[in-house]
Structures are given as structure tokens and as C-alpha cells.
Amino acid sequence: MLRSGALMAAGSIVSRATGFIRSAVVVAALGTGLLGDSYAVANTVPNILYMLLVGGALNAVFVPELIRAAKEHEDGGAAYTDRLLTACTVALVALTAVAVLATPLIVGVYTPYSGAQQSTTVALARFCLPQILFYGLFTLLGQVLNARGRFGAMMWTPVLNNIVIIGVFGLFLYVSHGSPDGLTAAETRLLGIGTTAGIVIQALALVPSLRAARFRWRPRFDWRGSGLTRPLRNAGWLVMLVLTNQIAYWVVTRLSTTTGDLAVRAGLAEGVGYTAYSNAYQLWIVPQGIITVSLVTALMPRMSSAAADGDLTALRADVSYALRSSAALVVPAAAVFAALAPWVTGSVFGYGRTGPDDIEVMAGMLMAFAPGLIAFSAQYVLSRGFYALSDTRTPFFLNLSIAALNAGLSGAAYLLLSPRWAVTGMAAASSVAFTAGAALTAYTLARRLGPRTGTRTGRRATAVRTHLRLLTACAPAAAAGYAAARAAERFGDFAAAGAGTIALLLVVVLLAGPLRLTEITDQLDSLRRKIGR
């Protein structure tokens, strides 16, 4: 499991690293103003719609159902897998067709744009919306691989997508001479088709791994009486869960694009809207994507198997392990964002049309996001505990409270804060909502799994204690990291961010022993033994 997690983490690191380059090239080409907002909305809407109507259900339902089918069906679940894939693909094709036809309406829902701004966004979105189908195929085929214990491909193939986007925007910079005031029809086609081509290549790149796993998909339409009712019912609850998330996200998208538009029209500031929020969010979510997703993806087959066997003690142990192990890296990462935000954002986005004021805005948003990273990561782990139990109904109601709190606090930030600070307030609202939601979810799952069992030492190794000890270590570590970054900033943002991160992590490692952070000390001991050999 650890080898699988390490393979996925390595792929995710390379994917995120190339993703940073991709984001930097996009920002350098389009900036963080209205043109950047148009592209960001057009490229984000397909992912929003996919996750809204299908994606969340596929991610959460597929692996538990395939594990259960492999245990219960005489053919190892082969026919069941073919039927489930076929039904989901039909739904994806229909959804993609409807979305492309309704592009102007969709853009109008997410933005207040009119005139040339609206035309540009709609034109880009028409080219980007077919991504829905290929996002879905990527998830479907990737989950089949995960259920068969092959985890690497799904984490490594997004690198190909990033390379394609980098090439597309590099060509755009060349043909537009780097400073466009708008997009011509040819440039719109280049950016739209090129962006979608990256997702197509990402999905098709899974085919060799599927062949290596001896999987051959044979479409089957004999769905009646085939046992698809349970996954479809579970998927229905997840669709509703994602819908509540996307309503909250729609509130943020609508309010942040409106804020950016108002700020530009009033001559107050530029780059304080949705693009800045999106860029800060992309940075903020990196540790969760590399660490938590990789670990839980490797654990999910085992968790699903334990749940299918009724072994709640083993399931509890896996959830606790995932919480504690991921926190050992996620909590220091949150401290890095909180203490080093100006230098981190500057080293990633400080190029092309992005100026110091833009970096200052994004850094403030990243700092506001930082505390929520810990809770967001924990929430991801806890929700997978419910999904392993084939319970998607409870997470829906828990998530409803998170989405409502996030939307309400974001609306308050928009109404109470100036345009310069409104979107930063929305980032802080997310942190508050995630923290409250993680606490409520942890309490509910603990009651569902029953009392802790095992030795006294095992019962004391709780996720709450681990998080508290990590926070204790990260407080002085953040101060040391900030001091190191300030000392190195004359050499540039990248050097300052690197020096600050190294100093922060060194302090955490030094304090791991006295604070009995076994999640860190055990890994360090293992590393020393390997080096010694």
C-alpha cells in the first residue's frame, strides 16, 4: 500500500509541478484581469458540470462497488463492470451534448458578463465543454485500474495534459506577441481546442495500462435486473452532494467575477476577482492532491473490503491511519502557506503580465485558505470512510451544512468588505466552513464505527492528538520559516520560498521527537535504516 501511495504521490508531484508551469504560462499569457477571468471560467465550467452531475458519483461509488462485485459474482465482477461502464458512458455523452448546446445559458449562470466579454467566454466554453466526456472516461477507466490495484497511471497521465497546455499557450504567446487586448477567432480556437486536446490525451493514455491489467471493456446494455440499482441510488445521493457543493461554488464564482468587474469599472484595482481566487486555490489544494488523495486511493480497496466483510474495527484503523499519516505532511504544508504566501505565490505566478499588486492579492487569499487545508484533507479521508460502507446519504447531509455555511459566509464577505478584500474574505469563509464540517463529520463517523478497541497505546494514537501535536510544532516552525524567507528574499521569490520551507520543515523534524510525533519519527528511522544499508 505504501509503495502504491508513493508511486501515486510521485506522479502527483510531477503533475502538480508541471501544473504550476502551466498556470504560470496561462497567467503570463492572459494576466489576472477580465481576459484571464474569461478563460478561467470557460475552462472551469466543464469540470464543474462534470463533478456536479457525474464525477463525484463515479469517484466515490465505483471502487466499493467493483470490490463488492468481485467478491460476490462468479465471474469476478467482469460483466457487472462492463454494464456499469456502459451506463456511465451513455450518461456522459448525453450530458456533454446538452452542455454544448446550452453554452450561452451556462456562461450566463456563472458570470455577469455582457458584450465582448460574454462573447469571448461563450466561444471559449463551446470548445472546452466537450472535456466533460473525457473527464468522465478518465475517471471511469482510472477507477477500474484502482480496483485492480494499479494506481500509478491515473496520477501520471495528467502530466501529458499539462505538457499539451504549456505547448498551446507557448504557441499563443508566440503568435500574439505576449500582450493581447482580446482574442481573435483563430486565437480562441487555438486556446479552446488545445485545452480540450490535453484532456483527450490524458484519458486515452490510460489504455496501455488497462491492456496490461488484462481489462477489455465490452459494452453491455442488459441493465435490467443486473444489480445496478444500488450504485445508482448511492450515485444519486452523491449527485445531490456535489450539487450542494457547486451551489456554494457558484456563489463564490458569481460574487468573485462580479467583484473583479466592479473593481475594474471603479478604477480601484485589477486582478482581485475570480482568477486570483482560482490561482490561490490551485496552490492551496496541491498538498491534499499529492498526499491525501494518493494515500486514500491506495487504502480505498482495503477499506471497501473491510466494510464488505463487516470488519468495522479494521475500517476504523485504516481511517485513523490515513488521518494521522496525511496530517504529518498536510499540517506543515498549511504552515508554509500561512507563513510564506507572498514568496510562494511570487515564485509560481510572478511572471508576464502579473505584477506585485497581483501577487499581493493572491498571497492574501492563499493565507486565508491555509487554515482550511487541514480540515479539507481530513474531510476527504472521513467521507471515504462512509463511501467504503456504501453510505452516501449521510455525507450528503453533512456536506449540506458545509456548503450552506460557505455560501452564507462568502455572501457576507461580498456585502461587508471592500472590492479589494471581498474575495479574500470568501477564501477565509471556505476555511471556516471546512473546519466546522470536518469536526461534524468526524463525530458522526466515530459514532457509526463504534468504540475504539485494541491496546491502550493503540487507543491513545488518535488523529486529534496527532493534529494538536503537529500544530504545536508548526507554530515556532512557521516563525523560523518566515525569518529565513525574509533573509533570503533579496535573491528572489523562489530562493525565499525554498529557504523558508527548509527552515520550517527542519524545526518540525527537530520537534517531532520531543512531541512524540511517531508519524514523522517512524518514517525518519526507516529512512535512516535504508541509508545505513
Short mmCIF file of C-alpha atoms in Angstrom, two decimals:
data_model
loop_
_atom_site.label_atom_id
_atom_site.label_comp_id
_atom_site.label_asym_id
_atom_site.label_seq_id
_atom_site.Cartn_x
_atom_site.Cartn_y
_atom_site.Cartn_z
CA MET A 1 0.00 0.00 0.00
CA LEU A 2 2.83 2.38 0.90
CA ARG A 3 4.59 1.63 -2.39
CA SER A 4 1.38 2.34 -4.27
CA GLY A 5 0.89 5.55 -2.32
CA ALA A 6 4.46 6.61 -3.03
CA LEU A 7 4.05 5.90 -6.75
CA MET A 8 0.87 7.98 -6.87
CA ALA A 9 2.43 10.76 -4.80
CA ALA A 10 5.41 10.88 -7.18
CA GLY A 11 3.09 11.12 -10.15
CA SER A 12 1.02 13.77 -8.43
CA ILE A 13 4.14 15.78 -7.57
CA VAL A 14 5.28 15.77 -11.21
CA SER A 15 1.73 16.55 -12.31
CA ARG A 16 1.45 19.45 -9.87
CA ALA A 17 4.91 20.74 -10.78
CA THR A 18 4.05 20.80 -14.47
CA GLY A 19 0.66 22.21 -13.46
CA PHE A 20 2.43 25.15 -11.81
CA ILE A 21 4.33 25.75 -15.02
CA ARG A 22 1.06 25.52 -16.95
CA SER A 23 -0.64 28.02 -14.62
CA ALA A 24 2.32 30.37 -14.84
CA VAL A 25 2.27 30.25 -18.66
CA VAL A 26 -1.50 30.84 -18.71
CA VAL A 27 -1.23 33.82 -16.34
CA ALA A 28 1.74 35.18 -18.29
CA ALA A 29 -0.31 34.98 -21.49
CA LEU A 30 -3.68 36.25 -20.25
CA GLY A 31 -3.00 38.03 -16.94
CA THR A 32 -5.39 38.05 -13.98
CA GLY A 33 -7.82 40.63 -15.36
CA LEU A 34 -11.00 40.17 -17.37
CA LEU A 35 -9.41 38.20 -20.23
CA GLY A 36 -7.88 35.77 -17.72
CA ASP A 37 -11.27 35.50 -16.00
CA SER A 38 -12.94 34.59 -19.31
CA TYR A 39 -10.55 31.71 -19.92
CA ALA A 40 -10.68 30.58 -16.28
CA VAL A 41 -14.47 30.41 -16.33
CA ALA A 42 -14.62 28.67 -19.73
CA ASN A 43 -12.06 26.06 -18.69
CA THR A 44 -13.51 25.53 -15.21
CA VAL A 45 -17.20 25.18 -16.14
CA PRO A 46 -16.73 21.73 -17.83
CA ASN A 47 -15.08 20.41 -14.69
CA ILE A 48 -17.81 21.95 -12.54
CA LEU A 49 -20.60 20.39 -14.60
CA TYR A 50 -18.84 17.03 -14.76
CA MET A 51 -18.35 16.93 -10.99
CA LEU A 52 -21.83 18.32 -10.43
CA LEU A 53 -23.72 15.66 -12.35
CA VAL A 54 -21.44 12.64 -12.65
CA GLY A 55 -17.89 12.98 -11.38
CA GLY A 56 -18.41 12.84 -7.62
CA ALA A 57 -20.59 9.77 -8.00
CA LEU A 58 -18.01 7.96 -10.14
CA ASN A 59 -15.14 8.70 -7.76
CA ALA A 60 -16.94 7.58 -4.62
CA VAL A 61 -19.13 4.69 -5.82
CA PHE A 62 -17.03 2.87 -8.39
CA VAL A 63 -14.26 1.23 -6.32
CA PRO A 64 -16.50 -0.05 -3.45
CA GLU A 65 -18.98 -1.47 -5.99
CA LEU A 66 -16.29 -3.18 -8.07
CA ILE A 67 -14.68 -4.67 -4.93
CA ARG A 68 -18.07 -5.94 -3.76
CA ALA A 69 -18.88 -7.38 -7.21
CA ALA A 70 -15.52 -9.15 -7.36
CA LYS A 71 -16.34 -10.86 -4.05
CA GLU A 72 -19.95 -11.76 -4.86
CA HIS A 73 -20.05 -12.62 -8.60
CA GLU A 74 -18.81 -15.86 -10.10
CA ASP A 75 -17.03 -14.10 -12.98
CA GLY A 76 -15.17 -11.79 -10.62
CA GLY A 77 -17.45 -8.89 -11.49
CA ALA A 78 -16.42 -8.68 -15.18
CA ALA A 79 -19.95 -8.42 -16.61
CA TYR A 80 -21.01 -6.05 -13.84
CA THR A 81 -18.04 -3.78 -14.61
CA ASP A 82 -18.93 -3.74 -18.33
CA ARG A 83 -22.55 -2.79 -17.56
CA LEU A 84 -21.57 -0.05 -15.11
CA LEU A 85 -19.05 1.43 -17.56
CA THR A 86 -21.59 1.37 -20.39
CA ALA A 87 -24.34 3.05 -18.35
CA CYS A 88 -21.99 5.79 -17.15
CA THR A 89 -20.60 6.45 -20.64
CA VAL A 90 -24.10 6.85 -22.09
CA ALA A 91 -24.87 9.39 -19.36
CA LEU A 92 -21.63 11.26 -20.10
CA VAL A 93 -22.34 11.51 -23.84
CA ALA A 94 -25.85 12.87 -23.19
CA LEU A 95 -24.61 15.37 -20.60
CA THR A 96 -21.85 16.63 -22.92
CA ALA A 97 -24.24 17.16 -25.82
CA VAL A 98 -26.72 19.10 -23.69
CA ALA A 99 -23.96 21.25 -22.20
CA VAL A 100 -22.53 22.25 -25.59
CA LEU A 101 -25.98 23.25 -26.84
CA ALA A 102 -26.66 25.28 -23.67
CA THR A 103 -23.29 27.08 -23.56
CA PRO A 104 -24.64 30.68 -23.50
CA LEU A 105 -27.08 29.81 -20.72
CA ILE A 106 -24.36 28.10 -18.66
CA VAL A 107 -21.97 31.05 -19.00
CA GLY A 108 -24.80 33.42 -18.06
CA VAL A 109 -25.45 31.45 -14.88
CA TYR A 110 -21.83 31.68 -13.72
CA THR A 111 -20.95 35.22 -14.81
CA PRO A 112 -22.49 38.70 -15.11
CA TYR A 113 -20.67 39.34 -18.39
CA SER A 114 -22.11 41.14 -21.40
CA GLY A 115 -20.90 42.34 -24.79
CA ALA A 116 -17.42 41.30 -25.92
CA GLN A 117 -16.57 39.75 -22.54
CA GLN A 118 -19.57 37.44 -22.77
CA SER A 119 -18.89 36.55 -26.41
CA THR A 120 -15.29 35.61 -25.66
CA THR A 121 -16.26 33.47 -22.67
CA VAL A 122 -19.03 31.67 -24.60
CA ALA A 123 -16.76 30.99 -27.58
CA LEU A 124 -14.05 29.54 -25.35
CA ALA A 125 -16.58 27.48 -23.38
CA ARG A 126 -18.01 25.89 -26.54
CA PHE A 127 -14.59 24.44 -27.29
CA CYS A 128 -13.96 23.44 -23.67
CA LEU A 129 -17.28 21.79 -22.74
CA PRO A 130 -16.54 18.50 -24.62
CA GLN A 131 -13.99 17.94 -21.88
CA ILE A 132 -16.90 16.61 -19.78
CA LEU A 133 -16.94 13.34 -21.74
CA PHE A 134 -13.20 12.82 -21.49
CA TYR A 135 -13.01 13.79 -17.81
CA GLY A 136 -15.60 11.09 -17.25
CA LEU A 137 -13.80 8.45 -19.30
CA PHE A 138 -10.57 9.25 -17.47
CA THR A 139 -12.27 8.75 -14.10
CA LEU A 140 -14.13 5.59 -15.16
CA LEU A 141 -11.08 3.85 -16.56
CA GLY A 142 -8.86 5.08 -13.74
CA GLN A 143 -11.21 3.65 -11.10
CA VAL A 144 -11.17 0.28 -12.88
CA LEU A 145 -7.38 0.34 -12.61
CA ASN A 146 -7.54 1.33 -8.94
CA ALA A 147 -9.93 -1.53 -8.13
CA ARG A 148 -7.37 -3.87 -9.73
CA GLY A 149 -4.54 -2.50 -7.59
CA ARG A 150 -2.91 -0.45 -10.37
CA PHE A 151 -2.69 3.11 -9.09
CA GLY A 152 0.13 4.83 -10.96
CA ALA A 153 -1.35 5.64 -14.37
CA MET A 154 -4.20 7.80 -13.09
CA MET A 155 -1.71 10.04 -11.29
CA TRP A 156 0.91 10.21 -14.04
CA THR A 157 -1.17 10.79 -17.18
CA PRO A 158 -2.27 14.34 -16.17
CA VAL A 159 1.36 15.30 -16.83
CA LEU A 160 0.61 14.83 -20.54
CA ASN A 161 -2.32 17.22 -20.27
CA ASN A 162 -0.12 19.85 -18.64
CA ILE A 163 2.54 19.47 -21.34
CA VAL A 164 -0.09 19.97 -24.05
CA ILE A 165 -1.45 23.13 -22.37
CA ILE A 166 2.05 24.54 -21.90
CA GLY A 167 2.71 23.99 -25.59
CA VAL A 168 -0.61 25.55 -26.60
CA PHE A 169 -0.07 28.70 -24.55
CA GLY A 170 3.57 28.90 -25.59
CA LEU A 171 2.37 28.95 -29.20
CA PHE A 172 -0.28 31.54 -28.25
CA LEU A 173 2.37 33.79 -26.70
CA TYR A 174 4.39 33.50 -29.88
CA VAL A 175 1.58 34.30 -32.30
CA SER A 176 0.02 37.05 -30.16
CA HIS A 177 3.35 38.64 -29.19
CA GLY A 178 2.59 38.24 -25.48
CA SER A 179 0.26 41.14 -24.77
CA PRO A 180 -3.23 40.65 -26.22
CA ASP A 181 -6.02 43.09 -25.51
CA GLY A 182 -8.52 40.48 -26.69
CA LEU A 183 -8.74 37.24 -28.64
CA THR A 184 -9.15 36.83 -32.37
CA ALA A 185 -11.27 33.96 -33.69
CA ALA A 186 -8.13 31.99 -34.54
CA GLU A 187 -6.65 32.55 -31.08
CA THR A 188 -9.92 31.49 -29.47
CA ARG A 189 -9.89 28.24 -31.44
CA LEU A 190 -6.26 27.64 -30.54
CA LEU A 191 -6.84 28.05 -26.80
CA GLY A 192 -10.17 26.21 -26.72
CA ILE A 193 -9.31 23.22 -28.90
CA GLY A 194 -5.81 23.00 -27.46
CA THR A 195 -7.10 22.93 -23.89
CA THR A 196 -9.60 20.17 -24.68
CA ALA A 197 -6.96 18.18 -26.58
CA GLY A 198 -4.97 17.93 -23.35
CA ILE A 199 -7.88 16.20 -21.57
CA VAL A 200 -8.43 13.85 -24.55
CA ILE A 201 -4.79 12.75 -24.47
CA GLN A 202 -4.93 12.36 -20.67
CA ALA A 203 -7.87 9.94 -20.95
CA LEU A 204 -6.53 7.90 -23.88
CA ALA A 205 -3.17 7.48 -22.14
CA LEU A 206 -4.81 5.06 -19.68
CA VAL A 207 -5.46 2.48 -22.42
CA PRO A 208 -1.99 0.83 -22.29
CA SER A 209 -2.32 0.33 -18.51
CA LEU A 210 -5.76 -1.21 -18.96
CA ARG A 211 -4.37 -3.64 -21.52
CA ALA A 212 -1.52 -4.50 -19.15
CA ALA A 213 -4.13 -5.22 -16.46
CA ARG A 214 -5.88 -7.57 -18.96
CA PHE A 215 -9.02 -5.50 -18.94
CA ARG A 216 -11.15 -5.49 -22.07
CA TRP A 217 -14.30 -3.41 -21.97
CA ARG A 218 -17.25 -4.96 -23.80
CA PRO A 219 -20.23 -2.55 -23.83
CA ARG A 220 -23.34 -4.17 -22.38
CA PHE A 221 -26.85 -2.74 -22.36
CA ASP A 222 -28.61 -5.57 -20.46
CA TRP A 223 -29.02 -3.39 -17.41
CA ARG A 224 -32.37 -4.68 -16.14
CA GLY A 225 -32.00 -6.92 -13.08
CA SER A 226 -28.20 -6.66 -13.16
CA GLY A 227 -27.71 -5.15 -9.70
CA LEU A 228 -27.12 -1.56 -10.84
CA THR A 229 -29.90 -0.21 -8.60
CA ARG A 230 -27.71 0.13 -5.51
CA PRO A 231 -24.84 2.03 -7.15
CA LEU A 232 -27.32 4.26 -8.98
CA ARG A 233 -29.11 5.04 -5.71
CA ASN A 234 -25.78 5.80 -4.00
CA ALA A 235 -24.77 7.87 -7.01
CA GLY A 236 -27.99 9.85 -6.69
CA TRP A 237 -27.09 10.96 -3.18
CA LEU A 238 -23.61 11.91 -4.38
CA VAL A 239 -25.03 13.93 -7.23
CA MET A 240 -27.05 15.85 -4.66
CA LEU A 241 -23.91 16.24 -2.51
CA VAL A 242 -21.92 17.67 -5.41
CA LEU A 243 -24.88 19.86 -6.31
CA THR A 244 -24.77 21.49 -2.87
CA ASN A 245 -21.02 21.98 -3.26
CA GLN A 246 -21.44 23.55 -6.64
CA ILE A 247 -24.18 25.87 -5.42
CA ALA A 248 -21.69 27.18 -2.87
CA TYR A 249 -19.01 27.33 -5.57
CA TRP A 250 -21.42 29.10 -7.90
CA VAL A 251 -21.98 31.72 -5.19
CA VAL A 252 -18.22 32.27 -4.93
CA THR A 253 -17.73 32.27 -8.73
CA ARG A 254 -20.56 34.71 -9.30
CA LEU A 255 -19.56 37.03 -6.47
CA SER A 256 -15.84 36.94 -7.29
CA THR A 257 -16.36 37.65 -11.01
CA THR A 258 -18.76 40.47 -10.08
CA THR A 259 -16.23 41.85 -7.60
CA GLY A 260 -13.46 41.83 -10.20
CA ASP A 261 -15.70 43.54 -12.74
CA LEU A 262 -16.80 46.20 -10.23
CA ALA A 263 -13.23 46.88 -9.14
CA VAL A 264 -12.08 47.42 -12.74
CA ARG A 265 -15.03 49.64 -13.60
CA ALA A 266 -14.48 51.76 -10.49
CA GLY A 267 -10.75 52.04 -11.20
CA LEU A 268 -9.96 50.66 -7.74
CA ALA A 269 -7.88 47.60 -8.58
CA GLU A 270 -7.40 44.87 -11.15
CA GLY A 271 -6.75 41.20 -10.52
CA VAL A 272 -8.88 40.95 -7.35
CA GLY A 273 -11.56 38.69 -8.83
CA TYR A 274 -12.10 35.09 -9.80
CA THR A 275 -8.73 34.41 -11.49
CA ALA A 276 -6.81 35.42 -8.37
CA TYR A 277 -9.10 33.23 -6.26
CA SER A 278 -8.70 30.31 -8.67
CA ASN A 279 -4.91 30.58 -8.75
CA ALA A 280 -4.66 30.73 -4.95
CA TYR A 281 -6.99 27.74 -4.73
CA GLN A 282 -4.84 25.76 -7.18
CA LEU A 283 -1.80 26.31 -4.96
CA TRP A 284 -3.72 25.58 -1.77
CA ILE A 285 -5.10 22.23 -2.91
CA VAL A 286 -1.74 20.82 -4.05
CA PRO A 287 -0.75 19.12 -0.74
CA GLN A 288 -4.14 17.47 -0.42
CA GLY A 289 -3.94 16.22 -4.01
CA ILE A 290 -0.41 14.86 -3.60
CA ILE A 291 -0.60 13.45 -0.09
CA THR A 292 -4.16 12.71 1.00
CA VAL A 293 -5.61 11.62 -2.34
CA SER A 294 -2.65 9.32 -3.03
CA LEU A 295 -2.81 7.68 0.39
CA VAL A 296 -6.59 7.26 0.48
CA THR A 297 -6.73 5.98 -3.10
CA ALA A 298 -4.29 3.22 -2.16
CA LEU A 299 -6.27 2.48 1.02
CA MET A 300 -9.74 2.55 -0.55
CA PRO A 301 -9.77 -1.05 -1.86
CA ARG A 302 -8.72 -2.32 1.58
CA MET A 303 -11.27 -0.11 3.34
CA SER A 304 -14.01 -1.27 0.98
CA SER A 305 -13.04 -4.90 1.52
CA ALA A 306 -13.16 -4.47 5.31
CA ALA A 307 -16.57 -2.81 5.07
CA ALA A 308 -17.88 -5.59 2.80
CA ASP A 309 -16.73 -8.14 5.41
CA GLY A 310 -18.36 -6.16 8.27
CA ASP A 311 -14.99 -5.55 9.96
CA LEU A 312 -15.59 -2.05 11.36
CA THR A 313 -12.51 -2.26 13.61
CA ALA A 314 -10.24 -2.63 10.57
CA LEU A 315 -12.08 0.18 8.78
CA ARG A 316 -11.66 2.47 11.79
CA ALA A 317 -7.95 1.63 11.94
CA ASP A 318 -7.49 2.49 8.26
CA VAL A 319 -9.35 5.80 8.58
CA SER A 320 -7.30 6.75 11.65
CA TYR A 321 -4.08 5.78 9.90
CA ALA A 322 -4.97 7.88 6.86
CA LEU A 323 -5.86 10.89 9.01
CA ARG A 324 -2.65 10.74 11.04
CA SER A 325 -0.30 9.94 8.16
CA SER A 326 -1.67 12.62 5.84
CA ALA A 327 -1.67 15.22 8.63
CA ALA A 328 2.06 14.70 9.16
CA LEU A 329 2.63 16.47 5.83
CA VAL A 330 -0.56 18.47 5.34
CA VAL A 331 -0.28 20.46 8.59
CA PRO A 332 3.31 21.64 7.80
CA ALA A 333 2.13 22.47 4.27
CA ALA A 334 -0.61 24.67 5.70
CA ALA A 335 2.03 26.40 7.85
CA VAL A 336 4.13 27.02 4.71
CA PHE A 337 1.18 28.70 3.00
CA ALA A 338 0.34 30.80 6.04
CA ALA A 339 3.91 31.97 6.71
CA LEU A 340 5.39 32.14 3.20
CA ALA A 341 2.43 33.06 0.99
CA PRO A 342 3.98 36.17 -0.69
CA TRP A 343 7.09 34.29 -1.79
CA VAL A 344 5.26 31.08 -2.75
CA THR A 345 2.77 32.92 -4.99
CA GLY A 346 5.52 35.12 -6.40
CA SER A 347 7.69 32.13 -7.34
CA VAL A 348 4.77 30.45 -9.15
CA PHE A 349 2.80 33.32 -10.69
CA GLY A 350 5.15 36.29 -10.74
CA TYR A 351 5.78 36.36 -14.48
CA GLY A 352 4.48 38.02 -17.64
CA ARG A 353 1.55 40.34 -17.04
CA THR A 354 1.39 39.57 -13.30
CA GLY A 355 2.67 42.48 -11.20
CA PRO A 356 3.45 42.98 -7.47
CA ASP A 357 -0.12 44.07 -6.73
CA ASP A 358 -1.48 40.87 -8.27
CA ILE A 359 0.93 38.78 -6.18
CA GLU A 360 -0.11 40.62 -3.03
CA VAL A 361 -3.78 39.85 -3.68
CA MET A 362 -3.15 36.15 -4.37
CA ALA A 363 -0.88 35.85 -1.35
CA GLY A 364 -3.60 37.24 0.89
CA MET A 365 -6.07 34.71 -0.49
CA LEU A 366 -3.60 31.86 0.00
CA MET A 367 -3.10 32.87 3.64
CA ALA A 368 -6.87 32.94 4.14
CA PHE A 369 -7.18 29.48 2.58
CA ALA A 370 -4.28 28.00 4.60
CA PRO A 371 -6.08 27.02 7.87
CA GLY A 372 -8.80 25.24 5.92
CA LEU A 373 -6.30 22.88 4.26
CA ILE A 374 -6.06 20.74 7.38
CA ALA A 375 -9.81 20.33 7.71
CA PHE A 376 -10.31 19.87 3.95
CA SER A 377 -7.83 16.99 3.94
CA ALA A 378 -9.45 15.40 7.00
CA GLN A 379 -12.90 15.77 5.44
CA TYR A 380 -11.73 13.91 2.35
CA VAL A 381 -10.50 10.97 4.45
CA LEU A 382 -13.61 10.84 6.66
CA SER A 383 -16.03 10.92 3.73
CA ARG A 384 -14.23 7.91 2.19
CA GLY A 385 -14.96 6.02 5.39
CA PHE A 386 -18.66 6.44 4.67
CA TYR A 387 -18.22 5.60 0.99
CA ALA A 388 -16.45 2.34 1.89
CA LEU A 389 -19.61 1.46 3.82
CA SER A 390 -21.67 2.20 0.66
CA ASP A 391 -23.29 5.06 2.59
CA THR A 392 -23.56 8.20 0.51
CA ARG A 393 -26.70 9.52 2.19
CA THR A 394 -25.01 10.59 5.44
CA PRO A 395 -22.19 12.51 3.71
CA PHE A 396 -24.80 14.40 1.71
CA PHE A 397 -26.48 15.81 4.80
CA LEU A 398 -23.13 16.55 6.45
CA ASN A 399 -21.90 18.33 3.33
CA LEU A 400 -25.12 20.33 3.15
CA SER A 401 -24.11 22.17 6.32
CA ILE A 402 -20.62 22.87 4.94
CA ALA A 403 -21.95 24.24 1.65
CA ALA A 404 -24.57 26.39 3.36
CA LEU A 405 -22.01 27.86 5.77
CA ASN A 406 -19.53 28.50 2.95
CA ALA A 407 -22.13 30.22 0.75
CA GLY A 408 -23.51 32.29 3.63
CA LEU A 409 -20.11 33.49 4.82
CA SER A 410 -19.00 34.24 1.24
CA GLY A 411 -22.11 36.36 0.73
CA ALA A 412 -21.36 38.21 3.96
CA ALA A 413 -17.79 38.89 2.77
CA TYR A 414 -19.11 40.29 -0.51
CA LEU A 415 -21.58 42.59 1.27
CA LEU A 416 -19.38 43.75 4.14
CA LEU A 417 -15.90 44.04 2.65
CA SER A 418 -14.50 46.40 0.02
CA PRO A 419 -13.83 45.04 -3.50
CA ARG A 420 -10.14 44.80 -2.63
CA TRP A 421 -10.80 42.38 0.25
CA ALA A 422 -14.13 40.74 -0.62
CA VAL A 423 -12.71 37.72 -2.45
CA THR A 424 -10.03 37.25 0.22
CA GLY A 425 -12.88 37.11 2.71
CA MET A 426 -14.51 34.39 0.59
CA ALA A 427 -11.32 32.31 0.88
CA ALA A 428 -11.43 32.72 4.67
CA ALA A 429 -15.10 31.70 4.60
CA SER A 430 -14.09 28.39 2.99
CA SER A 431 -11.60 27.72 5.79
CA VAL A 432 -14.24 28.29 8.47
CA ALA A 433 -16.78 26.09 6.68
CA PHE A 434 -14.31 23.22 6.10
CA THR A 435 -13.20 23.25 9.74
CA ALA A 436 -16.74 23.11 11.08
CA GLY A 437 -17.68 20.40 8.58
CA ALA A 438 -14.68 18.19 9.37
CA ALA A 439 -15.46 18.30 13.10
CA LEU A 440 -19.10 17.33 12.49
CA THR A 441 -18.15 14.54 10.06
CA ALA A 442 -15.54 13.08 12.43
CA TYR A 443 -18.09 12.94 15.25
CA THR A 444 -20.71 11.26 13.06
CA LEU A 445 -18.33 8.64 11.60
CA ALA A 446 -16.93 7.80 15.05
CA ARG A 447 -20.45 7.04 16.28
CA ARG A 448 -21.10 4.90 13.21
CA LEU A 449 -17.94 2.81 13.66
CA GLY A 450 -18.44 2.27 17.39
CA PRO A 451 -15.96 2.47 20.30
CA ARG A 452 -12.24 2.08 19.79
CA THR A 453 -10.75 -1.32 20.59
CA GLY A 454 -7.25 -2.72 20.95
CA THR A 455 -4.39 -1.94 23.29
CA ARG A 456 -4.25 1.17 25.43
CA THR A 457 -1.37 2.51 23.34
CA GLY A 458 -3.37 1.95 20.15
CA ARG A 459 -6.41 3.68 21.58
CA ARG A 460 -4.30 6.71 22.53
CA ALA A 461 -2.96 7.09 18.97
CA THR A 462 -5.85 9.30 17.88
CA ALA A 463 -6.00 11.68 14.96
CA VAL A 464 -6.96 14.59 17.23
CA ARG A 465 -3.83 14.16 19.37
CA THR A 466 -1.67 13.96 16.25
CA HIS A 467 -3.16 17.15 14.82
CA LEU A 468 -2.69 19.05 18.08
CA ARG A 469 0.95 17.99 18.37
CA LEU A 470 1.61 18.94 14.76
CA LEU A 471 0.07 22.38 15.30
CA THR A 472 2.27 22.82 18.37
CA ALA A 473 5.36 22.01 16.30
CA CYS A 474 4.32 24.18 13.36
CA ALA A 475 3.83 27.39 15.35
CA PRO A 476 7.57 28.01 16.04
CA ALA A 477 8.44 26.37 12.72
CA ALA A 478 6.35 28.95 10.82
CA ALA A 479 8.16 31.78 12.63
CA ALA A 480 11.53 30.27 11.68
CA GLY A 481 10.42 29.81 8.09
CA TYR A 482 9.24 33.42 7.83
CA ALA A 483 12.57 34.70 9.21
CA ALA A 484 14.54 32.55 6.76
CA ALA A 485 12.43 33.75 3.83
CA ARG A 486 12.91 37.39 4.78
CA ALA A 487 16.67 36.84 4.96
CA ALA A 488 16.77 35.20 1.52
CA GLU A 489 14.26 37.40 -0.34
CA ARG A 490 16.97 39.58 -1.87
CA PHE A 491 17.84 36.55 -4.01
CA GLY A 492 14.30 36.33 -5.38
CA ASP A 493 10.96 34.78 -4.50
CA PHE A 494 11.97 31.25 -5.39
CA ALA A 495 15.03 31.36 -3.12
CA ALA A 496 12.99 32.91 -0.30
CA ALA A 497 10.25 30.28 -0.58
CA GLY A 498 12.81 27.48 -0.66
CA ALA A 499 14.80 28.78 2.31
CA GLY A 500 11.65 29.37 4.34
CA THR A 501 10.25 25.92 3.58
CA ILE A 502 13.51 24.18 4.50
CA ALA A 503 13.77 26.10 7.79
CA LEU A 504 10.15 25.35 8.67
CA LEU A 505 10.48 21.63 7.97
CA LEU A 506 13.75 21.37 9.91
CA VAL A 507 12.11 22.81 13.01
CA VAL A 508 9.17 20.39 12.66
CA VAL A 509 11.59 17.45 12.38
CA LEU A 510 13.56 18.62 15.43
CA LEU A 511 10.38 18.90 17.48
CA ALA A 512 8.94 15.56 16.29
CA GLY A 513 10.84 13.55 18.91
CA PRO A 514 10.02 15.65 21.99
CA LEU A 515 6.37 15.91 20.90
CA ARG A 516 6.15 12.14 20.19
CA LEU A 517 5.09 12.59 16.60
CA THR A 518 5.55 8.95 15.65
CA GLU A 519 4.11 9.56 12.20
CA ILE A 520 7.27 11.56 11.47
CA THR A 521 9.87 9.83 13.66
CA ASP A 522 9.00 6.35 12.38
CA GLN A 523 9.49 7.45 8.78
CA LEU A 524 12.77 9.14 9.66
CA ASP A 525 14.00 5.97 11.40
CA SER A 526 13.02 3.90 8.37
CA LEU A 527 14.88 6.30 6.08
CA ARG A 528 17.99 6.14 8.27
CA ARG A 529 17.93 2.32 8.19
CA LYS A 530 17.69 2.31 4.41
CA ILE A 531 20.59 4.74 4.12
CA GLY A 532 22.59 2.62 6.58
CA ARG A 533 22.14 -0.45 4.38
#
